Every structure is written in C-alpha cells, then in structure tokens.
PDB file of C-alpha atoms in Angstrom:
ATOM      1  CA  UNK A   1      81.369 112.450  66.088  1.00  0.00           C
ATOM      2  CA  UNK A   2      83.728 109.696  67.409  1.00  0.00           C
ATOM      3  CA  UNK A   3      86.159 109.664  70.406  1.00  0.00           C
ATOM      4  CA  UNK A   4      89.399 111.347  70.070  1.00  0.00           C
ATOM      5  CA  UNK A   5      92.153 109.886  70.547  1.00  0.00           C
ATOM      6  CA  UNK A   6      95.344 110.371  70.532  1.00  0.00           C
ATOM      7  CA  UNK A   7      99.413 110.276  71.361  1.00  0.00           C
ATOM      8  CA  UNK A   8     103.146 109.582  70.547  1.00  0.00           C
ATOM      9  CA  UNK A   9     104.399 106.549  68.208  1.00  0.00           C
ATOM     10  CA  UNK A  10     104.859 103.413  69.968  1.00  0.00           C
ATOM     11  CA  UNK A  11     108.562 104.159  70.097  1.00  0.00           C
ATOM     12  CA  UNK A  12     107.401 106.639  72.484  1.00  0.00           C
ATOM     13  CA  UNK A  13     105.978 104.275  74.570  1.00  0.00           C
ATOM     14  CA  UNK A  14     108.889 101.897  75.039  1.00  0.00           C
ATOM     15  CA  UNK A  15     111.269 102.385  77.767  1.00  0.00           C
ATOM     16  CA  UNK A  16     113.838 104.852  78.351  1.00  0.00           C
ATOM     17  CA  UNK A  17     116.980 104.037  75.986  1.00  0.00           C
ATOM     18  CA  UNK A  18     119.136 102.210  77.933  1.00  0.00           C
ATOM     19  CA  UNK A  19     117.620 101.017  80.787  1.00  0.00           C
ATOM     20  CA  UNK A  20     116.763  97.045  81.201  1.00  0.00           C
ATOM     21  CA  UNK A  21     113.675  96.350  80.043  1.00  0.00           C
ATOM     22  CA  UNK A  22     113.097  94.154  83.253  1.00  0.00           C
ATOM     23  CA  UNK A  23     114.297  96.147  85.554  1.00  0.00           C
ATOM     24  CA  UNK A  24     112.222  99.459  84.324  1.00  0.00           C
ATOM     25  CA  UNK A  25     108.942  96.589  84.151  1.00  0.00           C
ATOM     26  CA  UNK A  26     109.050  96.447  87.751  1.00  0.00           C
ATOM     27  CA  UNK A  27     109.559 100.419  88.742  1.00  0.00           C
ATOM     28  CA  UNK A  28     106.601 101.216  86.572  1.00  0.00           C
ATOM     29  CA  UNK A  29     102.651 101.196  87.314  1.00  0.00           C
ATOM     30  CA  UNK A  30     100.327 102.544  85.303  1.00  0.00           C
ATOM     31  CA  UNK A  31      96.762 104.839  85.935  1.00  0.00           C
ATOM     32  CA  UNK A  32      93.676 106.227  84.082  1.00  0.00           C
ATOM     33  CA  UNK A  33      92.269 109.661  85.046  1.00  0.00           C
ATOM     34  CA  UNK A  34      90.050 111.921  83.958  1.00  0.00           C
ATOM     35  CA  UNK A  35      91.315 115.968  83.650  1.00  0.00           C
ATOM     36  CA  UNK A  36      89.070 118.577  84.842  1.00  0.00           C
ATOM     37  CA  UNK A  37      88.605 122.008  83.255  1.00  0.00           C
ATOM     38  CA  UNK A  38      91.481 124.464  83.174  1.00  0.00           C
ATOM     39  CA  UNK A  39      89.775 126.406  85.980  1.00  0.00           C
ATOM     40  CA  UNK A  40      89.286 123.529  88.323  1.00  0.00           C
ATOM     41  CA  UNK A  41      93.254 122.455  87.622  1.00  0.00           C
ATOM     42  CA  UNK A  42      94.518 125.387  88.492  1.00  0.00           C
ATOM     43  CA  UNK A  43      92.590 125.587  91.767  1.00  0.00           C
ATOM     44  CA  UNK A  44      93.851 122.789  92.935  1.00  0.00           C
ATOM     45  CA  UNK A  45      97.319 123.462  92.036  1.00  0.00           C
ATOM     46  CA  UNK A  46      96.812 126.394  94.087  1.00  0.00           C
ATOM     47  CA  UNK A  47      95.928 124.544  96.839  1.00  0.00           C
ATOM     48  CA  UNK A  48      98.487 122.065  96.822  1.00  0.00           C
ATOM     49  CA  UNK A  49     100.895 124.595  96.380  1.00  0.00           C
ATOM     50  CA  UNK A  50      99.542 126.666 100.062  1.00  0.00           C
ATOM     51  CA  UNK A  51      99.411 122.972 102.011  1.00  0.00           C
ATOM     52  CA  UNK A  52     103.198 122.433 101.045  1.00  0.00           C
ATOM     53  CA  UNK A  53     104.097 126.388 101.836  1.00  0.00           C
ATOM     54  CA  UNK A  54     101.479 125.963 105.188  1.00  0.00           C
ATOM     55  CA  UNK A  55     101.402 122.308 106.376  1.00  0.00           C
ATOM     56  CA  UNK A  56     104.247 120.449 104.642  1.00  0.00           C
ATOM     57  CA  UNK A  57     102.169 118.648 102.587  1.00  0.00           C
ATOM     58  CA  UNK A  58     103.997 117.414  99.509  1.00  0.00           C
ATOM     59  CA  UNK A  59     102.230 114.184  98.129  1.00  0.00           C
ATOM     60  CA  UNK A  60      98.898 115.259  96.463  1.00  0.00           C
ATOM     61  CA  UNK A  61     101.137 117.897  94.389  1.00  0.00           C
ATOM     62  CA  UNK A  62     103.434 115.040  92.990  1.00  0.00           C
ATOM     63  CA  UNK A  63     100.358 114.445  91.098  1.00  0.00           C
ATOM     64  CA  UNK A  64      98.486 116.857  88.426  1.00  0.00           C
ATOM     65  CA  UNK A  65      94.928 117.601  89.146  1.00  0.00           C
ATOM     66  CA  UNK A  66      92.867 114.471  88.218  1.00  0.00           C
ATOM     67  CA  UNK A  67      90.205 112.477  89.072  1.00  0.00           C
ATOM     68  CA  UNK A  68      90.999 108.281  89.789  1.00  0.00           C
ATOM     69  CA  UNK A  69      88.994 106.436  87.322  1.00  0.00           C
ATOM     70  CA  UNK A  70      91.750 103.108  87.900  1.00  0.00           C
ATOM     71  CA  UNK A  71      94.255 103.943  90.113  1.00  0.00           C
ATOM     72  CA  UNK A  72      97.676 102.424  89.792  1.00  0.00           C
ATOM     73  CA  UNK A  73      97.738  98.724  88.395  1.00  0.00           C
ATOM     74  CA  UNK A  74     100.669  96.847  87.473  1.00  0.00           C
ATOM     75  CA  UNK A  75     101.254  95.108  84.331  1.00  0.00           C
ATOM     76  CA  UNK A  76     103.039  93.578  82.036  1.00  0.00           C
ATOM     77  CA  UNK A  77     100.873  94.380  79.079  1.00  0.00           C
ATOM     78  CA  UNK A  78     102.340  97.009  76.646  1.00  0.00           C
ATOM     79  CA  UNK A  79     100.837 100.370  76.623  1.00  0.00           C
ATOM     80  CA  UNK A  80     100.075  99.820  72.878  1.00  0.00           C
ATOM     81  CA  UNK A  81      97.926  96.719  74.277  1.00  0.00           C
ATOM     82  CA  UNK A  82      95.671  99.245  76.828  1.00  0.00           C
ATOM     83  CA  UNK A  83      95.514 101.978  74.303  1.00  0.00           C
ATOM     84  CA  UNK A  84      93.422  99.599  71.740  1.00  0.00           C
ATOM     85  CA  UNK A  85      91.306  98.173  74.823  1.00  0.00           C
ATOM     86  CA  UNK A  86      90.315 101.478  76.184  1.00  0.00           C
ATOM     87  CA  UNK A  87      89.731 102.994  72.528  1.00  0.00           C
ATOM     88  CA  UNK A  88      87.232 100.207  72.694  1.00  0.00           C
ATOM     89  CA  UNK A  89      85.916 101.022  75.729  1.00  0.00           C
ATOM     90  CA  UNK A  90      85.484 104.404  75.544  1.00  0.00           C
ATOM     91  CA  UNK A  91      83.603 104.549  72.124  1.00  0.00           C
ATOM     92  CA  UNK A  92      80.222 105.723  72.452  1.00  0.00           C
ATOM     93  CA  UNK A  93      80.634 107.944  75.753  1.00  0.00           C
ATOM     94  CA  UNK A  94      79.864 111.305  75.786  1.00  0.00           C
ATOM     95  CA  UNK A  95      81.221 114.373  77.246  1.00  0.00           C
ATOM     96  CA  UNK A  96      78.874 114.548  80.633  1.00  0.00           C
ATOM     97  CA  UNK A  97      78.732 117.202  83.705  1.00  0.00           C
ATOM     98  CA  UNK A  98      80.727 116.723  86.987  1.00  0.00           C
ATOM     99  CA  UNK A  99      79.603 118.726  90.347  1.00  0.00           C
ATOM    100  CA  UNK A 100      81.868 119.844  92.381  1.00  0.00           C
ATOM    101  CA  UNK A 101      80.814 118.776  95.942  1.00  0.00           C
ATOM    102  CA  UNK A 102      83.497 120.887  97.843  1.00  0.00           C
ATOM    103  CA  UNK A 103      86.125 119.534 100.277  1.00  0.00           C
ATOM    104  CA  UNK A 104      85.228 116.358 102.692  1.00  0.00           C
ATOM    105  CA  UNK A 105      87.242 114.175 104.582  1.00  0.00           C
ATOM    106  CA  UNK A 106      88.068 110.822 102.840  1.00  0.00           C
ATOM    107  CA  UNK A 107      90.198 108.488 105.195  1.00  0.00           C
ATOM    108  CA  UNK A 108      91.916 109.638 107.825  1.00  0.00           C
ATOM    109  CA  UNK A 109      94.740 111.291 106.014  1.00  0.00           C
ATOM    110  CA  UNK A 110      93.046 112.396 103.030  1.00  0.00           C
ATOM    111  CA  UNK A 111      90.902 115.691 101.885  1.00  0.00           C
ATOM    112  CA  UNK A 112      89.329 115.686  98.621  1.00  0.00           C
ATOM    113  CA  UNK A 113      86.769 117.600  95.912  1.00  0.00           C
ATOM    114  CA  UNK A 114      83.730 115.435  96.026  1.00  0.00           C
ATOM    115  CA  UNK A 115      82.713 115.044  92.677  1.00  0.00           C
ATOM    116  CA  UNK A 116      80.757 111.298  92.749  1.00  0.00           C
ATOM    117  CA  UNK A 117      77.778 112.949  93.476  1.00  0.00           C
ATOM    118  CA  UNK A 118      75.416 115.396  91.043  1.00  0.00           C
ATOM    119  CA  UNK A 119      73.431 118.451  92.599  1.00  0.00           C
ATOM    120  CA  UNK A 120      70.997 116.592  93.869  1.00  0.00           C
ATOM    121  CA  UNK A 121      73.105 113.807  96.171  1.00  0.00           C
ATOM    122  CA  UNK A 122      72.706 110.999  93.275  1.00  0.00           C
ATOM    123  CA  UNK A 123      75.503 108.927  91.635  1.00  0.00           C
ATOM    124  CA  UNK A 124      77.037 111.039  89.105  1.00  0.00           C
ATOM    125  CA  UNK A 125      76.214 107.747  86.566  1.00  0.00           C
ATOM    126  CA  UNK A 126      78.191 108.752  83.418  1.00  0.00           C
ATOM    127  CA  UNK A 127      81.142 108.702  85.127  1.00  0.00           C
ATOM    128  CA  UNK A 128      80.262 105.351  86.924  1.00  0.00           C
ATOM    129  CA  UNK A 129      79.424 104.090  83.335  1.00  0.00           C
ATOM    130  CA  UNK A 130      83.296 105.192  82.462  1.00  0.00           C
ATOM    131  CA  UNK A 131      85.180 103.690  85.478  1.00  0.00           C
ATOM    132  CA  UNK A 132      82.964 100.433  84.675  1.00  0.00           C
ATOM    133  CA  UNK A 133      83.749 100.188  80.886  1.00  0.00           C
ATOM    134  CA  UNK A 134      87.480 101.116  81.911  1.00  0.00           C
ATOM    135  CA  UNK A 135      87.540  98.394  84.469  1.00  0.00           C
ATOM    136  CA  UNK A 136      86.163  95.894  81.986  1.00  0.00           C
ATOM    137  CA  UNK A 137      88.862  96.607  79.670  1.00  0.00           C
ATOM    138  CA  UNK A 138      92.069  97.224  82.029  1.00  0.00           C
ATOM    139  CA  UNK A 139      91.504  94.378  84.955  1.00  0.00           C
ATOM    140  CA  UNK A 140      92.106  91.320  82.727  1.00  0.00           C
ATOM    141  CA  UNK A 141      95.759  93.142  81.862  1.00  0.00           C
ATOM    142  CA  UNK A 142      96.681  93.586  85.899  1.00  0.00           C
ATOM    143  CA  UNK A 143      98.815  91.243  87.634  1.00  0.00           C
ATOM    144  CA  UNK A 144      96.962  88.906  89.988  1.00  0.00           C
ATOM    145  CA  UNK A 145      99.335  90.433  92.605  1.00  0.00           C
ATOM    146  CA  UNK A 146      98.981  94.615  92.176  1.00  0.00           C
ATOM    147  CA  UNK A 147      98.728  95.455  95.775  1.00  0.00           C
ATOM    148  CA  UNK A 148      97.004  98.575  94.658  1.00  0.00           C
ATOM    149  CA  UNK A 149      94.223  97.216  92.722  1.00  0.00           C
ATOM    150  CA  UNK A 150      93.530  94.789  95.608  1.00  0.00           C
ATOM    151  CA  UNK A 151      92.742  97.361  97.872  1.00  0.00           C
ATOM    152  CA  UNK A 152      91.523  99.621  95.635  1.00  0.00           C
ATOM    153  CA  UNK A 153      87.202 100.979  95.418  1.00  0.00           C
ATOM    154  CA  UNK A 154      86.106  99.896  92.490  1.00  0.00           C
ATOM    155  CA  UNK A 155      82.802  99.088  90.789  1.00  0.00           C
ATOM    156  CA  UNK A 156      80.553  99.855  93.476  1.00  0.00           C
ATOM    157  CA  UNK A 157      82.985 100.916  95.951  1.00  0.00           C
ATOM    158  CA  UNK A 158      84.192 103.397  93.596  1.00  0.00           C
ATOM    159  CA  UNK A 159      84.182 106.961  95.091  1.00  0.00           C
ATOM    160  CA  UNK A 160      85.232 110.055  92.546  1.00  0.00           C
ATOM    161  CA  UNK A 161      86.952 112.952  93.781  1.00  0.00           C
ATOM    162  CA  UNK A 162      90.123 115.469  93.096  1.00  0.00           C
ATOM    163  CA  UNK A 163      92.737 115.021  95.650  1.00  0.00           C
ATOM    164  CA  UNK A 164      93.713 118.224  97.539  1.00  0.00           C
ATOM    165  CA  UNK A 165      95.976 116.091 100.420  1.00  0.00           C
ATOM    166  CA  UNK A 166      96.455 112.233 100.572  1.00  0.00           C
ATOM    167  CA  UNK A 167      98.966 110.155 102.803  1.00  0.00           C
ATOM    168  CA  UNK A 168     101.560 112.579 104.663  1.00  0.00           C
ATOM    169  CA  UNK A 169      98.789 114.842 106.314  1.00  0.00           C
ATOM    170  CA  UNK A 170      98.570 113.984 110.058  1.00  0.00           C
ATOM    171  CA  UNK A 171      95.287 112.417 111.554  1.00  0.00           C
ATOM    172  CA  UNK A 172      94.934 115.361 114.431  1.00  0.00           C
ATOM    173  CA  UNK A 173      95.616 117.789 111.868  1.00  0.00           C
ATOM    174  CA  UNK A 174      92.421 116.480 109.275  1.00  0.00           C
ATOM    175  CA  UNK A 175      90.232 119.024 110.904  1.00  0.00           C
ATOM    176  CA  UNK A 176      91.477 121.812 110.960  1.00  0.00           C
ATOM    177  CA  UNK A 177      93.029 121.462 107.595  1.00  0.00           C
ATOM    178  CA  UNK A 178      90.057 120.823 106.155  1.00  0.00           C
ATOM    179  CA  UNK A 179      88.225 124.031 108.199  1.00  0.00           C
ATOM    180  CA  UNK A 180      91.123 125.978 106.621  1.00  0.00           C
ATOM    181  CA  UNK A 181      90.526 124.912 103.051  1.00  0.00           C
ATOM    182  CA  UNK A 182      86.627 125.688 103.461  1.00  0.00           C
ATOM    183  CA  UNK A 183      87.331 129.053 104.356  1.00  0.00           C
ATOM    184  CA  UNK A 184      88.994 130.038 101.193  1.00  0.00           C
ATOM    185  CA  UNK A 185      85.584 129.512  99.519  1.00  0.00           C
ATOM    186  CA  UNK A 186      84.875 127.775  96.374  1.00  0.00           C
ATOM    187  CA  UNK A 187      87.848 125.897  94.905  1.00  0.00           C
ATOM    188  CA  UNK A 188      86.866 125.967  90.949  1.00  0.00           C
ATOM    189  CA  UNK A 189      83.624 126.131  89.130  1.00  0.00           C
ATOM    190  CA  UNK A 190      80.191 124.498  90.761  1.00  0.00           C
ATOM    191  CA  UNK A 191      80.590 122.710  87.868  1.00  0.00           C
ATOM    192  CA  UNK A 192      83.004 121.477  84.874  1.00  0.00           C
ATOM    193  CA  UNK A 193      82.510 119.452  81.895  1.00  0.00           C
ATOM    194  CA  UNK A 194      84.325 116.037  81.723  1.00  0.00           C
ATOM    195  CA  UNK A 195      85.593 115.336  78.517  1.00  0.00           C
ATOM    196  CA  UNK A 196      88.971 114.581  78.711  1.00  0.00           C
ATOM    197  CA  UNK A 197      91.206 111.210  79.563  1.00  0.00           C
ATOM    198  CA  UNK A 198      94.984 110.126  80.311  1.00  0.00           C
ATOM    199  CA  UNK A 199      96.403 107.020  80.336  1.00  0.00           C
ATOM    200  CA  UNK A 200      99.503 107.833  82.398  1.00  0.00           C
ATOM    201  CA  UNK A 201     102.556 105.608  83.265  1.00  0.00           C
ATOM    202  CA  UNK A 202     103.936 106.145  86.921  1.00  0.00           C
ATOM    203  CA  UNK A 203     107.636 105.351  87.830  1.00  0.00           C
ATOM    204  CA  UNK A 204     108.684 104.738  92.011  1.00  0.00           C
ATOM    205  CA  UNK A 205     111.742 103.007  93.275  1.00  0.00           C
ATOM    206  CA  UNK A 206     109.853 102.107  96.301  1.00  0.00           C
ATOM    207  CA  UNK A 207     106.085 100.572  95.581  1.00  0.00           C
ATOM    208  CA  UNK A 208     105.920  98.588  98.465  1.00  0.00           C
ATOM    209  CA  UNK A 209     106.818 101.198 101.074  1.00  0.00           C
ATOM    210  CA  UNK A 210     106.643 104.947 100.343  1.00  0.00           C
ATOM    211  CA  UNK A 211     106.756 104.993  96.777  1.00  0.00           C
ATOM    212  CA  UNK A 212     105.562 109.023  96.753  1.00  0.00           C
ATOM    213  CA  UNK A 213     109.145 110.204  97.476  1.00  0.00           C
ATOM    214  CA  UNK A 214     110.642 108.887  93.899  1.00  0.00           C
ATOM    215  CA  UNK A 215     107.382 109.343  92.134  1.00  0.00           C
ATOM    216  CA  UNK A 216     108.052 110.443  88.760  1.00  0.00           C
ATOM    217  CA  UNK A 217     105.185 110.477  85.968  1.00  0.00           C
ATOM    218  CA  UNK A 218     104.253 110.892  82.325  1.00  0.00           C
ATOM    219  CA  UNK A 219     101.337 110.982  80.083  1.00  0.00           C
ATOM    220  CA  UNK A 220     101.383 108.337  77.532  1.00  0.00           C
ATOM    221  CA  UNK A 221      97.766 109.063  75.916  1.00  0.00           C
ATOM    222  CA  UNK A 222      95.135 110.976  75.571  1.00  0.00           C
ATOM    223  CA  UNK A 223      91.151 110.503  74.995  1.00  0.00           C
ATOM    224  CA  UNK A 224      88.931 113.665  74.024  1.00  0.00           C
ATOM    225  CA  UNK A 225      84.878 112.787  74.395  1.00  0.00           C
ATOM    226  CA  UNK A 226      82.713 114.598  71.849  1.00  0.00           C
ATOM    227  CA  UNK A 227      80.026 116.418  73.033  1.00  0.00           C
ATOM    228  CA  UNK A 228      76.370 116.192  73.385  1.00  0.00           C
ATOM    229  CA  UNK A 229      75.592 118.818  71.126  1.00  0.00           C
ATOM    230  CA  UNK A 230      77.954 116.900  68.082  1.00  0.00           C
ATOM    231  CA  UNK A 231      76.320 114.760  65.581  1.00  0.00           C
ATOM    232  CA  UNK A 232      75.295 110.957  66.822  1.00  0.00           C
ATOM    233  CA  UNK A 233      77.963 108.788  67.391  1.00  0.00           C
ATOM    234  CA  UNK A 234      78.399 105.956  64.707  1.00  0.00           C
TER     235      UNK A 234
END
C-alpha cells in the first residue's frame, strides 16, 4: 500500500483573494509536522488550555498538538512545488511507534513531551529517517536568509517532542511549572502510532520580533503512512 496523500485544488493553495501577492509572500512561513493520536491531541490541548487559565501561558496553544519535523522556513516556492517533493520523500515510510517520554525541560522557557527517544533511551530512528528525507526535500526550497531555519536543530541536532509551553513562560517559573504538570500524571498514551503528516502554512505580521501574537495558521496538506501490517510497498 502506498502513501496517502492528499488536499484542496491548487486554487486552494493560492493566496487569499485580494491580497498582493507580494505582500502576503512575506507574512507567510511555512512548517511540516507530524499529528499524534486523537488521545495524545487532546491531552495536550488540555494542558495548554490549564497553563493559559493558571499561568498565562498563551503561545504553545496558538499551535495544534504536533510534533516539529521542519519548523518554520520561508520560501518562495509554491506549495504545489513542496507537495510533489515531499510526496517523493515520503514514499516508502511506514507508519512506526512514538514513546511518550513525559514532560522535560527544553530551553529555558520551554516544557515539552519527549518523544525522540524509544523505551529503551535510543533514537526513535524512523522518525529521524522522516525529518532527514523531509530535510532533503524542503532545504533546497528555503531562502538562504530564514532566520528560523538558521537556528533551527536539525539533522543531528534534531530533538522531537510535543510542545506543552514555549517562549512566554518565565525562566524562575520553569520549575515549578513543570513539577505542576508531572503531578497530573500521564499526559496521553505511553505510546501512539505515527502515521499522519501536515504541511501547514503559517501567517505573522511580525517574524522578526514576536510574531506569536498575530499568528494565524492553516493546513494546506495532508500525508497518511500505511501501516506495517498492509501489503509491501511498491
């Protein structure tokens, strides 16, 4: 069985009717993630939801629940262009498992699922093949100066995880934030099965300062991996 994929006309893809073409270019940066299970989603939309109503947190929930394969790249390629790339790159993955690690610290203003590692403390290397094959077909379409992808872990650096809170929570506050998320136990399964992809397309008014606060997304496609138990891939 082959990859799935799918999504809207390219119409769909062009932007908003009206707006300069220009203009919209430079507002808009672009992502890959992977989507965990249902279960694991809504856990961490519950938890985003309890750091805005307990902390103030507000950026991590601007986002859905997903785990960074590229992070935000700009570029001037069309989204029909990355659509055919990544169809390329993704052929011949499987669906694969994903531990869930629990909440660490990552930075000094982030807390995130760990889910780079598998039950034993190894590389989870399925996904690591994905971000690599993704990599291979998205970097030669990002502009030379992304300041995202400049800074951003990749290849070896690369670090998976599900963002619970990223950017506006306060350094003194990372520890007992974080001892307050541990104590609500388990957020989702042990373990989920990671089989599904978005290509999304970001919008901010503000990329070079804080670009959360007019954040505004949408998915522009989707990528379905077939399972181990369907028949070989071609």
């Amino acid at each position: 069985m082959t990859v799935s994929s799918y999504g809207p006309d390219h119409a769909a893809l062009a932007s908003p009717e009206g707006e300069d073409g220009g203009a919209y270019a430079n507002q808009v940066r672009y992502g890959f993630y992977l989507r965990p299970d249902p279960a694991t989603c809504m856990a961490i939309a519950t938890i985003h939801d309890l750091l805005e109503r307990q902390y103030g947190l507000r950026v991590a929930g601007r986002f859905m629940p997903h785990a960074t394969v590229k992070g935000f790249f700009h570029s001037h390629a069309t989204p029909e262009a990355m659509v055919a790339r990544l169809d390329d790159a993704l052929s011949g993955h499987r669906a694969f498992p994903v531990t869930n690690g629990g909440p660490i610290r990552y930075g000094p203003t982030s807390i995130v699922l760990d889910v780079h590692h598998g039950e034993t403390g190894e590389r989870n290397e399925p996904l690591h093949a994905v971000h690599e094959a993704v990599l291979a077909a998205l970097l030669p379409l990002v502009r030379s100066d992304c300041a995202f992808t400049r800074v951003e872990g990749l290849a070896e650096r690369f670090h998976a995880h599900l963002t619970l809170a990223m950017v506006d929570m306060p350094q003194w506050l990372g520890e007992e934030i974080l001892t307050f998320i541990r104590a609500l136990g388990p957020i989702g399964p042990p373990t989920f099965t990671a089989d599904t992809f978005h290509l999304l397309e970001f919008r901010s008014e503000a990329w070079d300062g804080a670009w959360w606060e007019t954040l505004t997304w949408r998915p522009l496609h989707g990528w379905r991996l077939p399972s181990v138990s369907d028949s070989p891939l071609p």
